[in-house]
Short mmCIF file of C-alpha atoms in Angstrom, two decimals:
data_model
loop_
_atom_site.label_atom_id
_atom_site.label_comp_id
_atom_site.label_asym_id
_atom_site.label_seq_id
_atom_site.Cartn_x
_atom_site.Cartn_y
_atom_site.Cartn_z
CA UNK A 284 33.49 -7.48 -74.09
CA UNK A 285 29.79 -7.07 -74.85
CA UNK A 286 28.87 -3.90 -76.74
CA UNK A 287 25.58 -3.80 -78.70
CA UNK A 288 26.80 -0.88 -80.82
CA UNK A 289 29.66 -3.05 -82.10
CA UNK A 290 27.56 -6.19 -82.43
CA UNK A 291 25.28 -4.33 -84.83
CA UNK A 292 28.09 -3.40 -87.21
CA UNK A 293 28.56 -5.25 -90.47
CA UNK A 294 31.60 -7.53 -90.71
CA UNK A 295 33.30 -5.00 -92.99
CA UNK A 296 32.66 -2.08 -90.66
CA UNK A 297 33.70 -4.03 -87.57
CA UNK A 298 36.94 -4.94 -89.33
CA UNK A 299 37.53 -1.27 -90.15
CA UNK A 300 36.79 -0.31 -86.54
CA UNK A 301 39.36 -2.83 -85.26
CA UNK A 302 42.01 -1.69 -87.72
CA UNK A 303 41.37 1.98 -86.92
CA UNK A 304 41.83 1.20 -83.23
CA UNK A 305 45.13 -0.56 -83.95
CA UNK A 306 46.27 2.38 -86.11
CA UNK A 307 45.27 4.88 -83.42
CA UNK A 308 47.18 2.97 -80.76
CA UNK A 309 50.30 2.98 -82.94
CA UNK A 310 50.11 6.54 -84.32
CA UNK A 311 47.86 8.49 -81.96
CA UNK A 312 47.79 9.43 -78.30
CA UNK A 313 45.18 8.66 -75.66
CA UNK A 314 42.66 7.48 -78.24
CA UNK A 315 43.00 10.45 -80.59
CA UNK A 316 44.67 10.44 -83.99
CA UNK A 317 45.06 13.11 -86.66
CA UNK A 318 44.45 12.03 -90.27
CA UNK A 319 46.06 13.99 -93.07
CA UNK A 320 44.72 13.54 -96.60
CA UNK A 321 45.28 11.43 -98.65
CA UNK A 322 46.36 8.95 -95.88
CA UNK A 323 46.86 6.26 -98.51
CA UNK A 324 48.15 3.64 -96.07
CA UNK A 325 45.16 3.90 -93.76
CA UNK A 326 42.75 4.10 -96.71
CA UNK A 327 44.21 0.83 -97.96
CA UNK A 328 44.06 -0.74 -94.46
CA UNK A 329 40.37 0.10 -94.15
CA UNK A 330 39.70 -1.05 -97.73
CA UNK A 331 38.16 2.25 -98.79
CA UNK A 332 38.12 3.90 -102.21
CA UNK A 333 39.70 7.20 -101.14
CA UNK A 334 40.12 9.55 -98.19
CA UNK A 335 36.57 10.92 -98.35
CA UNK A 336 35.09 7.43 -98.49
CA UNK A 337 37.20 6.45 -95.47
CA UNK A 338 36.00 9.46 -93.45
CA UNK A 339 32.39 8.63 -94.35
CA UNK A 340 32.92 5.06 -93.07
CA UNK A 341 34.55 6.32 -89.87
CA UNK A 342 31.67 8.73 -89.21
CA UNK A 343 29.29 5.76 -89.26
CA UNK A 344 31.26 3.93 -86.56
CA UNK A 345 29.98 4.04 -82.96
CA UNK A 346 31.76 5.68 -80.02
CA UNK A 347 33.92 7.92 -82.22
CA UNK A 348 34.14 11.70 -82.52
CA UNK A 349 35.21 13.05 -85.91
CA UNK A 350 36.35 16.69 -86.16
CA UNK A 351 36.65 17.91 -89.72
CA UNK A 352 39.03 20.69 -90.70
CA UNK A 353 42.35 21.17 -92.43
CA UNK A 354 43.21 17.83 -90.90
CA UNK A 355 40.67 15.32 -89.61
CA UNK A 356 40.87 14.41 -85.93
CA UNK A 357 39.33 11.13 -84.81
CA UNK A 358 38.84 10.34 -81.11
CA UNK A 359 37.62 7.15 -79.42
CA UNK A 360 35.15 8.16 -76.69
CA UNK A 361 35.70 4.89 -74.79
CA UNK A 362 39.40 4.46 -75.46
CA UNK A 363 40.24 3.08 -72.01
CA UNK A 364 37.52 0.46 -72.42
CA UNK A 365 38.51 -0.69 -75.90
CA UNK A 366 42.23 -0.11 -76.33
CA UNK A 367 43.80 1.17 -73.12
CA UNK A 368 46.78 -0.89 -72.07
CA UNK A 369 46.23 -1.87 -68.43
CA UNK A 370 47.66 -5.33 -68.84
CA UNK A 371 51.03 -4.97 -67.10
CA UNK A 372 49.82 -5.86 -63.61
CA UNK A 373 47.68 -8.74 -64.85
CA UNK A 374 50.49 -10.06 -67.00
CA UNK A 375 52.82 -9.92 -64.03
CA UNK A 376 50.40 -12.04 -62.00
CA UNK A 377 50.02 -14.47 -64.87
CA UNK A 378 53.78 -14.84 -65.15
CA UNK A 379 54.11 -15.52 -61.43
CA UNK A 380 52.50 -18.90 -61.86
CA UNK A 381 54.70 -21.95 -61.52
CA UNK A 382 56.95 -22.26 -64.54
CA UNK A 383 59.97 -24.20 -65.52
CA UNK A 384 63.31 -22.40 -65.46
CA UNK A 385 64.85 -24.72 -67.94
CA UNK A 386 66.36 -23.08 -71.00
CA UNK A 387 68.55 -23.92 -73.96
CA UNK A 388 68.25 -27.30 -75.55
CA UNK A 389 65.47 -28.51 -73.30
CA UNK A 390 63.24 -25.58 -74.21
CA UNK A 391 63.93 -25.96 -77.92
CA UNK A 392 63.16 -29.66 -77.58
CA UNK A 393 59.81 -28.87 -76.02
CA UNK A 394 58.97 -26.46 -78.85
CA UNK A 395 59.94 -29.05 -81.42
CA UNK A 396 57.78 -31.70 -79.77
CA UNK A 397 54.93 -29.21 -79.76
CA UNK A 398 55.08 -28.60 -83.52
CA UNK A 399 52.10 -29.97 -85.34
CA UNK A 400 50.04 -30.31 -82.14
CA UNK A 401 47.03 -28.09 -81.76
CA UNK A 402 46.06 -28.59 -78.12
CA UNK A 403 46.80 -30.71 -75.09
CA UNK A 404 49.62 -31.55 -72.74
CA UNK A 405 52.61 -33.77 -73.38
CA UNK A 406 51.78 -37.49 -73.39
CA UNK A 407 51.76 -38.94 -69.91
CA UNK A 408 51.92 -35.53 -68.20
CA UNK A 409 48.61 -34.11 -66.97
CA UNK A 410 48.35 -30.39 -67.62
CA UNK A 411 47.59 -27.93 -64.85
CA UNK A 412 44.34 -25.97 -65.27
CA UNK A 413 44.48 -22.85 -67.39
CA UNK A 414 45.11 -19.84 -65.09
CA UNK A 415 41.86 -17.95 -64.41
CA UNK A 416 43.31 -14.68 -65.74
CA UNK A 417 44.20 -16.26 -69.07
CA UNK A 418 40.84 -18.04 -69.24
CA UNK A 419 39.10 -14.69 -68.66
CA UNK A 420 41.05 -13.04 -71.50
CA UNK A 421 40.06 -15.82 -73.89
CA UNK A 422 36.43 -15.73 -72.74
CA UNK A 423 36.20 -12.08 -73.83
CA UNK A 424 37.11 -12.93 -77.43
CA UNK A 425 34.81 -13.80 -80.31
CA UNK A 426 36.94 -16.47 -81.96
CA UNK A 427 39.55 -17.74 -79.47
CA UNK A 428 37.24 -18.99 -76.73
CA UNK A 429 37.93 -22.68 -77.57
CA UNK A 430 41.55 -22.13 -76.48
CA UNK A 431 40.25 -21.57 -72.93
CA UNK A 432 39.23 -25.22 -72.74
CA UNK A 433 41.12 -27.25 -70.16
CA UNK A 434 42.47 -29.49 -72.92
CA UNK A 435 44.54 -26.49 -74.12
CA UNK A 436 46.40 -26.10 -70.81
CA UNK A 437 49.43 -27.95 -72.17
CA UNK A 438 49.57 -25.61 -75.16
CA UNK A 439 49.60 -22.50 -72.97
CA UNK A 440 52.21 -24.01 -70.62
CA UNK A 441 54.49 -24.60 -73.60
CA UNK A 442 53.90 -21.08 -74.93
CA UNK A 443 54.55 -19.53 -71.53
CA UNK A 444 57.86 -21.37 -71.17
CA UNK A 445 58.87 -20.38 -74.69
CA UNK A 446 57.97 -16.68 -74.55
CA UNK A 447 58.40 -15.52 -70.94
CA UNK A 448 61.89 -14.27 -71.84
CA UNK A 449 60.49 -11.47 -74.03
CA UNK A 450 59.46 -8.53 -71.82
CA UNK A 451 57.65 -6.75 -74.63
CA UNK A 452 55.27 -9.66 -75.31
CA UNK A 453 51.98 -9.47 -73.40
CA UNK A 454 49.62 -12.39 -73.91
CA UNK A 455 46.50 -10.30 -73.24
CA UNK A 456 47.40 -7.75 -75.93
CA UNK A 457 48.27 -10.42 -78.48
CA UNK A 458 45.08 -12.41 -77.76
CA UNK A 459 43.04 -9.26 -78.31
CA UNK A 460 44.90 -8.37 -81.52
CA UNK A 461 44.63 -11.92 -82.88
CA UNK A 462 40.88 -11.97 -82.22
CA UNK A 463 40.42 -8.63 -84.00
CA UNK A 464 42.42 -9.95 -86.97
CA UNK A 465 40.23 -13.05 -87.18
CA UNK A 466 37.12 -10.88 -87.08
CA UNK A 467 38.45 -8.70 -89.89
CA UNK A 468 39.58 -11.66 -92.03
CA UNK A 469 36.76 -14.23 -91.98
CA UNK A 470 38.04 -16.08 -95.04
CA UNK A 471 41.34 -16.81 -93.27
CA UNK A 472 39.96 -18.05 -89.96
CA UNK A 473 41.30 -21.47 -88.96
CA UNK A 474 39.07 -24.35 -87.96
CA UNK A 475 38.65 -24.94 -84.21
CA UNK A 476 41.28 -27.68 -84.42
CA UNK A 477 43.69 -25.24 -86.05
CA UNK A 478 43.38 -22.50 -83.43
CA UNK A 479 46.35 -23.82 -81.46
CA UNK A 480 48.61 -23.66 -84.50
CA UNK A 481 47.23 -20.21 -85.32
CA UNK A 482 47.97 -18.66 -81.90
CA UNK A 483 51.43 -20.26 -81.84
CA UNK A 484 52.26 -18.73 -85.24
CA UNK A 485 50.77 -15.40 -84.16
CA UNK A 486 53.04 -15.22 -81.10
CA UNK A 487 56.08 -16.21 -83.17
CA UNK A 488 55.39 -13.27 -85.50
CA UNK A 489 54.85 -10.94 -82.54
CA UNK A 490 58.24 -11.93 -81.09
CA UNK A 491 59.96 -11.40 -84.43
CA UNK A 492 58.37 -7.95 -84.83
CA UNK A 493 59.41 -7.09 -81.28
CA UNK A 494 62.99 -8.15 -81.99
CA UNK A 495 63.15 -5.93 -85.07
CA UNK A 496 61.68 -2.98 -83.18
CA UNK A 497 64.11 -3.29 -80.29
CA UNK A 498 67.03 -3.81 -82.69
CA UNK A 499 66.21 -0.51 -84.39
CA UNK A 500 66.02 1.25 -81.04
CA UNK A 501 69.30 -0.22 -79.81
#
């Protein structure tokens, strides 16, 4: 997603912008969130000195409206563009592609064989091209574009077979979140060869978090 106003931000400010968007999606509604001083958790997330410093940083961010008062209200002016969740239909199409219905031991065996591999299909089995929808999602990222290479088709086939049983896991959302995390944590970015291992670990953590969330709501 090309946006000159974001491209001109410093790395630190872009990281804060990403984290604020994630926080707003979790704790706000329709792109608007109310911040109550001292908001220590968010202050720590945005790596600010205190509440006032955090508000000053937020006011410098593009495409935001900040209303000061007893409580501070922050609104994303382009929420649908940046954070709106319109992925359900696209995910459904993505999951309609040909997939194996095998489960149990065979699936676990495939995951085990995939450990330690960054990209590529299983030996002797040519991988189908990466679905255009998935390729488009990856092309919009800053750091995960190499995973859209045809050599990574085998990786995505394995991930799809492993994770299609979790209805709360949407690849588009997780790709976007993982890319924002990489942007905000430059010192922890993997090498291009390590991106496959990174996205596999990211999805494993997303599944585990989803399990805990659904267990609490059960």
